[in-house]
PDB file of C-alpha atoms in Angstrom:
ATOM      1  CA  MET L   1     121.627 101.710 101.284  1.00  0.00           C
ATOM      2  CA  ILE L   2     119.810 104.039  98.883  1.00  0.00           C
ATOM      3  CA  ASP L   3     122.056 106.047  96.584  1.00  0.00           C
ATOM      4  CA  ILE L   4     120.431 109.404  95.800  1.00  0.00           C
ATOM      5  CA  TYR L   5     121.568 111.941  93.221  1.00  0.00           C
ATOM      6  CA  ILE L   6     119.682 115.208  92.972  1.00  0.00           C
ATOM      7  CA  CYS L   7     120.259 117.901  90.361  1.00  0.00           C
ATOM      8  CA  LYS L   8     119.006 121.476  90.323  1.00  0.00           C
ATOM      9  CA  ILE L   9     117.995 122.749  86.902  1.00  0.00           C
ATOM     10  CA  ASN L  10     116.582 125.835  85.259  1.00  0.00           C
ATOM     11  CA  SER L  11     115.074 126.416  81.838  1.00  0.00           C
ATOM     12  CA  LYS L  12     117.924 128.699  80.731  1.00  0.00           C
ATOM     13  CA  ASN L  13     120.658 126.039  80.868  1.00  0.00           C
ATOM     14  CA  LEU L  14     118.494 122.918  80.665  1.00  0.00           C
ATOM     15  CA  ILE L  15     118.078 122.617  76.913  1.00  0.00           C
ATOM     16  CA  SER L  16     121.714 123.474  76.137  1.00  0.00           C
ATOM     17  CA  SER L  17     122.890 120.401  78.059  1.00  0.00           C
ATOM     18  CA  ASN L  18     120.888 117.965  75.950  1.00  0.00           C
ATOM     19  CA  SER L  19     123.378 117.707  73.091  1.00  0.00           C
ATOM     20  CA  VAL L  20     126.028 116.509  75.532  1.00  0.00           C
ATOM     21  CA  LEU L  21     123.888 114.163  77.622  1.00  0.00           C
ATOM     22  CA  LEU L  22     122.125 112.472  74.704  1.00  0.00           C
ATOM     23  CA  ASN L  23     125.406 110.811  73.699  1.00  0.00           C
ATOM     24  CA  TYR L  24     125.307 108.608  76.800  1.00  0.00           C
ATOM     25  CA  VAL L  25     121.830 107.069  76.670  1.00  0.00           C
ATOM     26  CA  SER L  26     120.328 104.358  74.481  1.00  0.00           C
ATOM     27  CA  GLU L  27     119.114 104.965  70.945  1.00  0.00           C
ATOM     28  CA  GLN L  28     115.574 104.242  72.141  1.00  0.00           C
ATOM     29  CA  LYS L  29     115.885 106.965  74.787  1.00  0.00           C
ATOM     30  CA  LYS L  30     117.209 109.406  72.180  1.00  0.00           C
ATOM     31  CA  GLN L  31     114.231 108.771  69.910  1.00  0.00           C
ATOM     32  CA  LYS L  32     111.789 109.113  72.773  1.00  0.00           C
ATOM     33  CA  PHE L  33     113.444 112.398  73.721  1.00  0.00           C
ATOM     34  CA  LEU L  34     113.257 113.768  70.179  1.00  0.00           C
ATOM     35  CA  LEU L  35     109.569 112.849  69.832  1.00  0.00           C
ATOM     36  CA  HIS L  36     108.501 114.261  73.206  1.00  0.00           C
ATOM     37  CA  HIS L  37     105.958 117.079  72.894  1.00  0.00           C
ATOM     38  CA  ASN L  38     107.317 118.948  75.943  1.00  0.00           C
ATOM     39  CA  PRO L  39     111.047 119.822  75.717  1.00  0.00           C
ATOM     40  CA  ILE L  40     111.328 120.674  79.422  1.00  0.00           C
ATOM     41  CA  LEU L  41     109.833 117.352  80.559  1.00  0.00           C
ATOM     42  CA  ALA L  42     111.963 115.521  77.992  1.00  0.00           C
ATOM     43  CA  SER L  43     115.106 117.178  79.356  1.00  0.00           C
ATOM     44  CA  GLN L  44     114.159 116.382  82.959  1.00  0.00           C
ATOM     45  CA  SER L  45     113.641 112.719  82.023  1.00  0.00           C
ATOM     46  CA  LEU L  46     117.006 112.663  80.239  1.00  0.00           C
ATOM     47  CA  ILE L  47     118.804 114.107  83.265  1.00  0.00           C
ATOM     48  CA  GLY L  48     117.087 111.558  85.506  1.00  0.00           C
ATOM     49  CA  GLU L  49     118.497 108.702  83.437  1.00  0.00           C
ATOM     50  CA  ILE L  50     121.985 110.252  83.409  1.00  0.00           C
ATOM     51  CA  LEU L  51     121.864 110.480  87.221  1.00  0.00           C
ATOM     52  CA  LEU L  52     120.895 106.796  87.367  1.00  0.00           C
ATOM     53  CA  ARG L  53     123.769 105.844  85.071  1.00  0.00           C
ATOM     54  CA  ILE L  54     126.355 107.724  87.138  1.00  0.00           C
ATOM     55  CA  SER L  55     125.037 106.130  90.326  1.00  0.00           C
ATOM     56  CA  ILE L  56     125.008 102.591  88.871  1.00  0.00           C
ATOM     57  CA  CYS L  57     128.501 102.919  87.386  1.00  0.00           C
ATOM     58  CA  ASN L  58     129.865 103.955  90.771  1.00  0.00           C
ATOM     59  CA  ILE L  59     127.979 101.355  92.822  1.00  0.00           C
ATOM     60  CA  LEU L  60     128.344  98.283  90.603  1.00  0.00           C
ATOM     61  CA  ASN L  61     131.583  99.158  88.840  1.00  0.00           C
ATOM     62  CA  ILE L  62     130.168  98.499  85.385  1.00  0.00           C
ATOM     63  CA  PRO L  63     130.606 100.736  82.309  1.00  0.00           C
ATOM     64  CA  ASN L  64     127.776 102.817  80.951  1.00  0.00           C
ATOM     65  CA  ASN L  65     127.396 100.799  77.737  1.00  0.00           C
ATOM     66  CA  GLU L  66     126.394  97.745  79.808  1.00  0.00           C
ATOM     67  CA  ILE L  67     123.531  99.572  81.512  1.00  0.00           C
ATOM     68  CA  HIS L  68     120.080  98.908  80.040  1.00  0.00           C
ATOM     69  CA  PHE L  69     116.659  99.962  81.295  1.00  0.00           C
ATOM     70  CA  TYR L  70     113.137  98.846  80.517  1.00  0.00           C
ATOM     71  CA  ASN L  71     109.694  99.621  81.938  1.00  0.00           C
ATOM     72  CA  ASN L  72     107.262  97.205  83.553  1.00  0.00           C
ATOM     73  CA  GLU L  73     103.565  97.117  82.688  1.00  0.00           C
ATOM     74  CA  PHE L  74     102.975 100.083  85.017  1.00  0.00           C
ATOM     75  CA  ASN L  75     105.756 102.125  83.357  1.00  0.00           C
ATOM     76  CA  LYS L  76     108.100 101.799  86.335  1.00  0.00           C
ATOM     77  CA  PRO L  77     111.759 101.874  85.192  1.00  0.00           C
ATOM     78  CA  LEU L  78     113.699  98.679  85.845  1.00  0.00           C
ATOM     79  CA  PHE L  79     117.407  97.959  85.604  1.00  0.00           C
ATOM     80  CA  ASN L  80     118.141  94.985  83.357  1.00  0.00           C
ATOM     81  CA  HIS L  81     121.109  93.472  85.178  1.00  0.00           C
ATOM     82  CA  SER L  82     121.848  90.367  87.248  1.00  0.00           C
ATOM     83  CA  SER L  83     122.793  92.512  90.251  1.00  0.00           C
ATOM     84  CA  GLY L  84     119.163  92.704  91.334  1.00  0.00           C
ATOM     85  CA  TYR L  85     119.326  96.447  91.960  1.00  0.00           C
ATOM     86  CA  PHE L  86     116.250  98.670  91.661  1.00  0.00           C
ATOM     87  CA  VAL L  87     115.979 102.215  90.325  1.00  0.00           C
ATOM     88  CA  ASN L  88     113.567 105.114  90.380  1.00  0.00           C
ATOM     89  CA  VAL L  89     113.481 108.741  89.226  1.00  0.00           C
ATOM     90  CA  SER L  90     111.336 111.796  89.812  1.00  0.00           C
ATOM     91  CA  HIS L  91     111.331 115.421  88.694  1.00  0.00           C
ATOM     92  CA  SER L  92     109.319 118.511  89.469  1.00  0.00           C
ATOM     93  CA  GLY L  93     109.941 122.230  89.239  1.00  0.00           C
ATOM     94  CA  ASP L  94     113.652 122.971  89.609  1.00  0.00           C
ATOM     95  CA  TRP L  95     114.842 119.487  90.625  1.00  0.00           C
ATOM     96  CA  VAL L  96     115.498 116.016  89.212  1.00  0.00           C
ATOM     97  CA  VAL L  97     116.256 113.086  91.541  1.00  0.00           C
ATOM     98  CA  SER L  98     117.382 109.475  91.058  1.00  0.00           C
ATOM     99  CA  ALA L  99     117.422 106.559  93.501  1.00  0.00           C
ATOM    100  CA  VAL L 100     119.315 103.258  93.281  1.00  0.00           C
ATOM    101  CA  CYS L 101     118.970 100.485  95.879  1.00  0.00           C
ATOM    102  CA  ASP L 102     119.399  96.738  96.287  1.00  0.00           C
ATOM    103  CA  LYS L 103     115.745  96.587  97.426  1.00  0.00           C
ATOM    104  CA  PRO L 104     112.619  98.015  95.740  1.00  0.00           C
ATOM    105  CA  VAL L 105     112.707 101.802  96.062  1.00  0.00           C
ATOM    106  CA  GLY L 106     110.449 104.711  95.216  1.00  0.00           C
ATOM    107  CA  VAL L 107     111.165 108.441  95.213  1.00  0.00           C
ATOM    108  CA  ASP L 108     108.899 111.414  94.593  1.00  0.00           C
ATOM    109  CA  ILE L 109     109.733 115.107  94.533  1.00  0.00           C
ATOM    110  CA  GLU L 110     107.084 117.785  94.149  1.00  0.00           C
ATOM    111  CA  ARG L 111     107.010 121.530  93.774  1.00  0.00           C
ATOM    112  CA  ILE L 112     104.654 123.094  96.315  1.00  0.00           C
ATOM    113  CA  LYS L 113     101.988 124.961  94.370  1.00  0.00           C
ATOM    114  CA  SER L 114      98.349 125.947  94.786  1.00  0.00           C
ATOM    115  CA  ILE L 115      95.858 123.095  94.547  1.00  0.00           C
ATOM    116  CA  TYR L 116      92.121 122.421  94.709  1.00  0.00           C
ATOM    117  CA  TYR L 117      91.722 120.726  98.097  1.00  0.00           C
ATOM    118  CA  GLU L 118      88.368 119.105  97.459  1.00  0.00           C
ATOM    119  CA  GLY L 119      90.002 116.998  94.741  1.00  0.00           C
ATOM    120  CA  ALA L 120      92.239 115.456  97.424  1.00  0.00           C
ATOM    121  CA  GLN L 121      89.306 113.330  98.544  1.00  0.00           C
ATOM    122  CA  ASP L 122      89.941 111.113  95.526  1.00  0.00           C
ATOM    123  CA  PHE L 123      93.514 110.359  96.638  1.00  0.00           C
ATOM    124  CA  PHE L 124      93.445 110.404 100.445  1.00  0.00           C
ATOM    125  CA  THR L 125      91.611 108.243 102.948  1.00  0.00           C
ATOM    126  CA  ASN L 126      88.841 109.836 104.983  1.00  0.00           C
ATOM    127  CA  ASP L 127      91.155 110.162 108.001  1.00  0.00           C
ATOM    128  CA  GLU L 128      93.935 111.717 105.903  1.00  0.00           C
ATOM    129  CA  PHE L 129      91.587 114.212 104.264  1.00  0.00           C
ATOM    130  CA  SER L 130      90.009 115.109 107.591  1.00  0.00           C
ATOM    131  CA  LEU L 131      93.422 115.805 109.123  1.00  0.00           C
ATOM    132  CA  LEU L 132      94.429 117.836 106.061  1.00  0.00           C
ATOM    133  CA  MET L 133      91.396 120.094 106.320  1.00  0.00           C
ATOM    134  CA  LYS L 134      91.947 120.581 110.080  1.00  0.00           C
ATOM    135  CA  LYS L 135      95.388 122.054 109.430  1.00  0.00           C
ATOM    136  CA  LYS L 136      95.807 125.818 109.724  1.00  0.00           C
ATOM    137  CA  GLU L 137      95.526 127.508 106.362  1.00  0.00           C
ATOM    138  CA  ASN L 138      99.228 128.444 106.324  1.00  0.00           C
ATOM    139  CA  GLU L 139     100.195 124.800 107.038  1.00  0.00           C
ATOM    140  CA  ARG L 140      97.710 122.983 104.823  1.00  0.00           C
ATOM    141  CA  LEU L 141      99.462 123.299 101.459  1.00  0.00           C
ATOM    142  CA  SER L 142     102.838 122.000 102.638  1.00  0.00           C
ATOM    143  CA  TYR L 143     101.108 119.187 104.538  1.00  0.00           C
ATOM    144  CA  PHE L 144      99.276 118.145 101.364  1.00  0.00           C
ATOM    145  CA  PHE L 145     102.571 117.718  99.509  1.00  0.00           C
ATOM    146  CA  GLU L 146     104.223 115.986 102.460  1.00  0.00           C
ATOM    147  CA  LEU L 147     101.486 113.378 102.387  1.00  0.00           C
ATOM    148  CA  TRP L 148     101.312 113.213  98.591  1.00  0.00           C
ATOM    149  CA  THR L 149     105.049 112.541  98.165  1.00  0.00           C
ATOM    150  CA  LEU L 150     104.960 109.830 100.831  1.00  0.00           C
ATOM    151  CA  LYS L 151     102.048 108.076  99.147  1.00  0.00           C
ATOM    152  CA  GLU L 152     103.506 108.367  95.657  1.00  0.00           C
ATOM    153  CA  SER L 153     106.948 107.143  96.771  1.00  0.00           C
ATOM    154  CA  TYR L 154     105.200 104.083  98.230  1.00  0.00           C
ATOM    155  CA  VAL L 155     103.220 103.156  95.108  1.00  0.00           C
ATOM    156  CA  LYS L 156     106.364 103.671  93.019  1.00  0.00           C
ATOM    157  CA  ALA L 157     108.322 101.376  95.345  1.00  0.00           C
ATOM    158  CA  ILE L 158     105.768  98.580  94.950  1.00  0.00           C
ATOM    159  CA  GLY L 159     106.085  99.024  91.193  1.00  0.00           C
ATOM    160  CA  LYS L 160     102.538 100.100  90.354  1.00  0.00           C
ATOM    161  CA  GLY L 161     102.680 103.884  90.511  1.00  0.00           C
ATOM    162  CA  LEU L 162      99.378 105.726  90.297  1.00  0.00           C
ATOM    163  CA  ASN L 163      97.701 102.544  89.041  1.00  0.00           C
ATOM    164  CA  TYR L 164      97.558 101.652  92.751  1.00  0.00           C
ATOM    165  CA  PRO L 165      94.660 103.600  94.354  1.00  0.00           C
ATOM    166  CA  LEU L 166      96.096 106.199  96.742  1.00  0.00           C
ATOM    167  CA  ASN L 167      92.928 106.262  98.851  1.00  0.00           C
ATOM    168  CA  THR L 168      93.228 102.578  99.822  1.00  0.00           C
ATOM    169  CA  PHE L 169      96.051 103.094 102.337  1.00  0.00           C
ATOM    170  CA  CYS L 170      96.917 105.588 105.041  1.00  0.00           C
ATOM    171  CA  ILE L 171     100.322 106.995 106.084  1.00  0.00           C
ATOM    172  CA  THR L 172     100.888 108.765 109.399  1.00  0.00           C
ATOM    173  CA  TYR L 173     103.922 110.228 111.192  1.00  0.00           C
ATOM    174  CA  ASP L 174     104.359 110.130 114.967  1.00  0.00           C
ATOM    175  CA  GLY L 175     107.289 112.538 115.153  1.00  0.00           C
ATOM    176  CA  CYS L 176     109.895 109.794 114.819  1.00  0.00           C
ATOM    177  CA  ASN L 177     108.582 107.112 112.478  1.00  0.00           C
ATOM    178  CA  PHE L 178     106.148 106.762 109.621  1.00  0.00           C
ATOM    179  CA  HIS L 179     103.341 104.204 109.784  1.00  0.00           C
ATOM    180  CA  ILE L 180     101.414 102.789 106.859  1.00  0.00           C
ATOM    181  CA  ASN L 181      98.107 100.959 106.953  1.00  0.00           C
ATOM    182  CA  ASP L 182      97.654  99.073 103.683  1.00  0.00           C
ATOM    183  CA  GLU L 183      95.417  96.014 103.790  1.00  0.00           C
ATOM    184  CA  LEU L 184      96.517  94.975 100.307  1.00  0.00           C
ATOM    185  CA  SER L 185     100.203  94.741 101.194  1.00  0.00           C
ATOM    186  CA  HIS L 186     102.024  93.202 104.145  1.00  0.00           C
ATOM    187  CA  SER L 187     105.498  94.496 103.292  1.00  0.00           C
ATOM    188  CA  ARG L 188     107.182  96.741 105.848  1.00  0.00           C
ATOM    189  CA  ALA L 189     107.795 100.072 104.172  1.00  0.00           C
ATOM    190  CA  SER L 190     110.240 102.641 105.540  1.00  0.00           C
ATOM    191  CA  PHE L 191     110.272 106.342 104.646  1.00  0.00           C
ATOM    192  CA  GLN L 192     112.467 109.399 104.699  1.00  0.00           C
ATOM    193  CA  GLN L 193     111.221 112.867 103.835  1.00  0.00           C
ATOM    194  CA  PHE L 194     113.300 115.904 102.869  1.00  0.00           C
ATOM    195  CA  VAL L 195     112.663 119.603 102.599  1.00  0.00           C
ATOM    196  CA  VAL L 196     114.759 120.305  99.498  1.00  0.00           C
ATOM    197  CA  ASP L 197     114.148 124.052  99.511  1.00  0.00           C
ATOM    198  CA  GLU L 198     111.270 126.396 100.308  1.00  0.00           C
ATOM    199  CA  GLU L 199     109.316 125.232  97.255  1.00  0.00           C
ATOM    200  CA  HIS L 200     110.127 121.521  96.963  1.00  0.00           C
ATOM    201  CA  ILE L 201     109.636 118.426  99.107  1.00  0.00           C
ATOM    202  CA  MET L 202     110.881 114.865  98.495  1.00  0.00           C
ATOM    203  CA  SER L 203     110.023 111.470  99.964  1.00  0.00           C
ATOM    204  CA  ILE L 204     111.809 108.126  99.653  1.00  0.00           C
ATOM    205  CA  CYS L 205     110.304 104.689 100.317  1.00  0.00           C
ATOM    206  CA  ALA L 206     112.140 101.373 100.634  1.00  0.00           C
ATOM    207  CA  PHE L 207     111.294  97.906 101.915  1.00  0.00           C
ATOM    208  CA  SER L 208     114.287  97.659 104.226  1.00  0.00           C
ATOM    209  CA  SER L 209     115.952  99.549 107.044  1.00  0.00           C
ATOM    210  CA  ILE L 210     116.415 102.914 105.410  1.00  0.00           C
ATOM    211  CA  ILE L 211     119.797 104.576 105.017  1.00  0.00           C
ATOM    212  CA  SER L 212     120.362 107.049 102.200  1.00  0.00           C
ATOM    213  CA  THR L 213     123.394 108.812 100.768  1.00  0.00           C
ATOM    214  CA  VAL L 214     122.503 112.077  99.055  1.00  0.00           C
ATOM    215  CA  ARG L 215     124.635 113.976  96.532  1.00  0.00           C
ATOM    216  CA  ILE L 216     123.533 117.296  95.058  1.00  0.00           C
ATOM    217  CA  VAL L 217     125.070 117.967  91.636  1.00  0.00           C
ATOM    218  CA  SER L 218     124.762 120.747  89.077  1.00  0.00           C
ATOM    219  CA  LEU L 219     124.166 120.457  85.338  1.00  0.00           C
ATOM    220  CA  HIS L 220     127.707 121.719  84.809  1.00  0.00           C
ATOM    221  CA  GLN L 221     129.043 118.870  86.961  1.00  0.00           C
ATOM    222  CA  LEU L 222     126.965 116.344  85.007  1.00  0.00           C
ATOM    223  CA  GLU L 223     128.417 117.600  81.737  1.00  0.00           C
ATOM    224  CA  TYR L 224     131.877 117.105  83.240  1.00  0.00           C
ATOM    225  CA  LEU L 225     131.127 113.570  84.470  1.00  0.00           C
ATOM    226  CA  VAL L 226     129.255 111.968  81.568  1.00  0.00           C
ATOM    227  CA  PRO L 227     132.215 111.712  79.150  1.00  0.00           C
ATOM    228  CA  GLN L 228     133.865 109.453  81.751  1.00  0.00           C
ATOM    229  CA  LEU L 229     130.973 106.980  81.995  1.00  0.00           C
ATOM    230  CA  ASN L 230     132.616 104.310  79.854  1.00  0.00           C
ATOM    231  CA  SER L 231     135.873 104.515  81.782  1.00  0.00           C
ATOM    232  CA  LEU L 232     135.310 103.569  85.404  1.00  0.00           C
ATOM    233  CA  GLU L 233     138.741 104.737  86.483  1.00  0.00           C
ATOM    234  CA  ALA L 234     138.236 108.118  84.793  1.00  0.00           C
ATOM    235  CA  LEU L 235     134.768 108.434  86.360  1.00  0.00           C
ATOM    236  CA  LEU L 236     136.196 107.763  89.811  1.00  0.00           C
ATOM    237  CA  ILE L 237     138.933 110.357  89.331  1.00  0.00           C
ATOM    238  CA  SER L 238     136.505 112.941  87.936  1.00  0.00           C
ATOM    239  CA  THR L 239     134.083 112.392  90.805  1.00  0.00           C
ATOM    240  CA  LYS L 240     136.890 112.911  93.323  1.00  0.00           C
ATOM    241  CA  ASN L 241     138.037 116.033  91.491  1.00  0.00           C
ATOM    242  CA  LEU L 242     134.575 117.554  91.795  1.00  0.00           C
ATOM    243  CA  ASP L 243     134.572 116.826  95.545  1.00  0.00           C
ATOM    244  CA  ILE L 244     130.776 116.475  95.634  1.00  0.00           C
ATOM    245  CA  PRO L 245     129.582 116.483  99.269  1.00  0.00           C
ATOM    246  CA  VAL L 246     127.930 113.258 100.432  1.00  0.00           C
ATOM    247  CA  CYS L 247     125.319 113.414 103.200  1.00  0.00           C
ATOM    248  CA  ILE L 248     124.209 110.218 104.950  1.00  0.00           C
ATOM    249  CA  TYR L 249     120.762 109.958 106.530  1.00  0.00           C
ATOM    250  CA  GLU L 250     120.031 106.921 108.698  1.00  0.00           C
ATOM    251  CA  GLY L 251     116.600 105.793 109.831  1.00  0.00           C
ATOM    252  CA  GLU L 252     113.134 107.130 109.275  1.00  0.00           C
ATOM    253  CA  GLY L 253     112.375 110.786 109.784  1.00  0.00           C
ATOM    254  CA  LYS L 254     112.100 114.252 108.304  1.00  0.00           C
ATOM    255  CA  PHE L 255     115.241 116.073 107.186  1.00  0.00           C
ATOM    256  CA  SER L 256     116.366 119.234 105.405  1.00  0.00           C
ATOM    257  CA  LEU L 257     118.939 119.224 102.602  1.00  0.00           C
TER     258      LEU L 257
END
């Protein structure tokens, strides 16, 4: 089971939330936030970690002050706990998303925006690029980001991120299931893909049968929840009070939130 939290943000209320949220992350994270050259990206990263902390507290029943993260040599976030759970975050445009799973997991969300298609040859296989360019012009841009998020979720799940060449493996969709051809890996990857809104698309990759629970929360709801992170009973009560809808998606496929 993959536990997904996704938060919609905007620049008007994003920065104002920082003073509240910063109280519930590590001192190292605070310093990294304060030194970041881009305040919007710093805030998105902060919200991503808060989403992870809420998810982990609820799943593993451990208080926030026992949650510690570190990065591997490829800068993938890892959860330093004996539970063996894996974490991942992504942010783009108006959304921040977190994923927590008992198997390696990768998530990528992207805002659909204009791109230079010829540059895609560096990231897609010949077959993928050929299919991309055969798409009708009004379908090509969304297809690019569908494929990109799938590929990036995969390399994040294997723990290497963009250090793993995207043009060395191919992902296809037959209308029901996704198929990956990667000669360097023999693990069976499963995917789900979501249309988040008209401008954003998200893909999730896991090395197990894929079932995800998705909760959409607001910044206001996060500010309400974070003071309860060190009291599991209070967090449970607060979460119930907010009555956040939970959607369950089982099996591979394409979905809309």
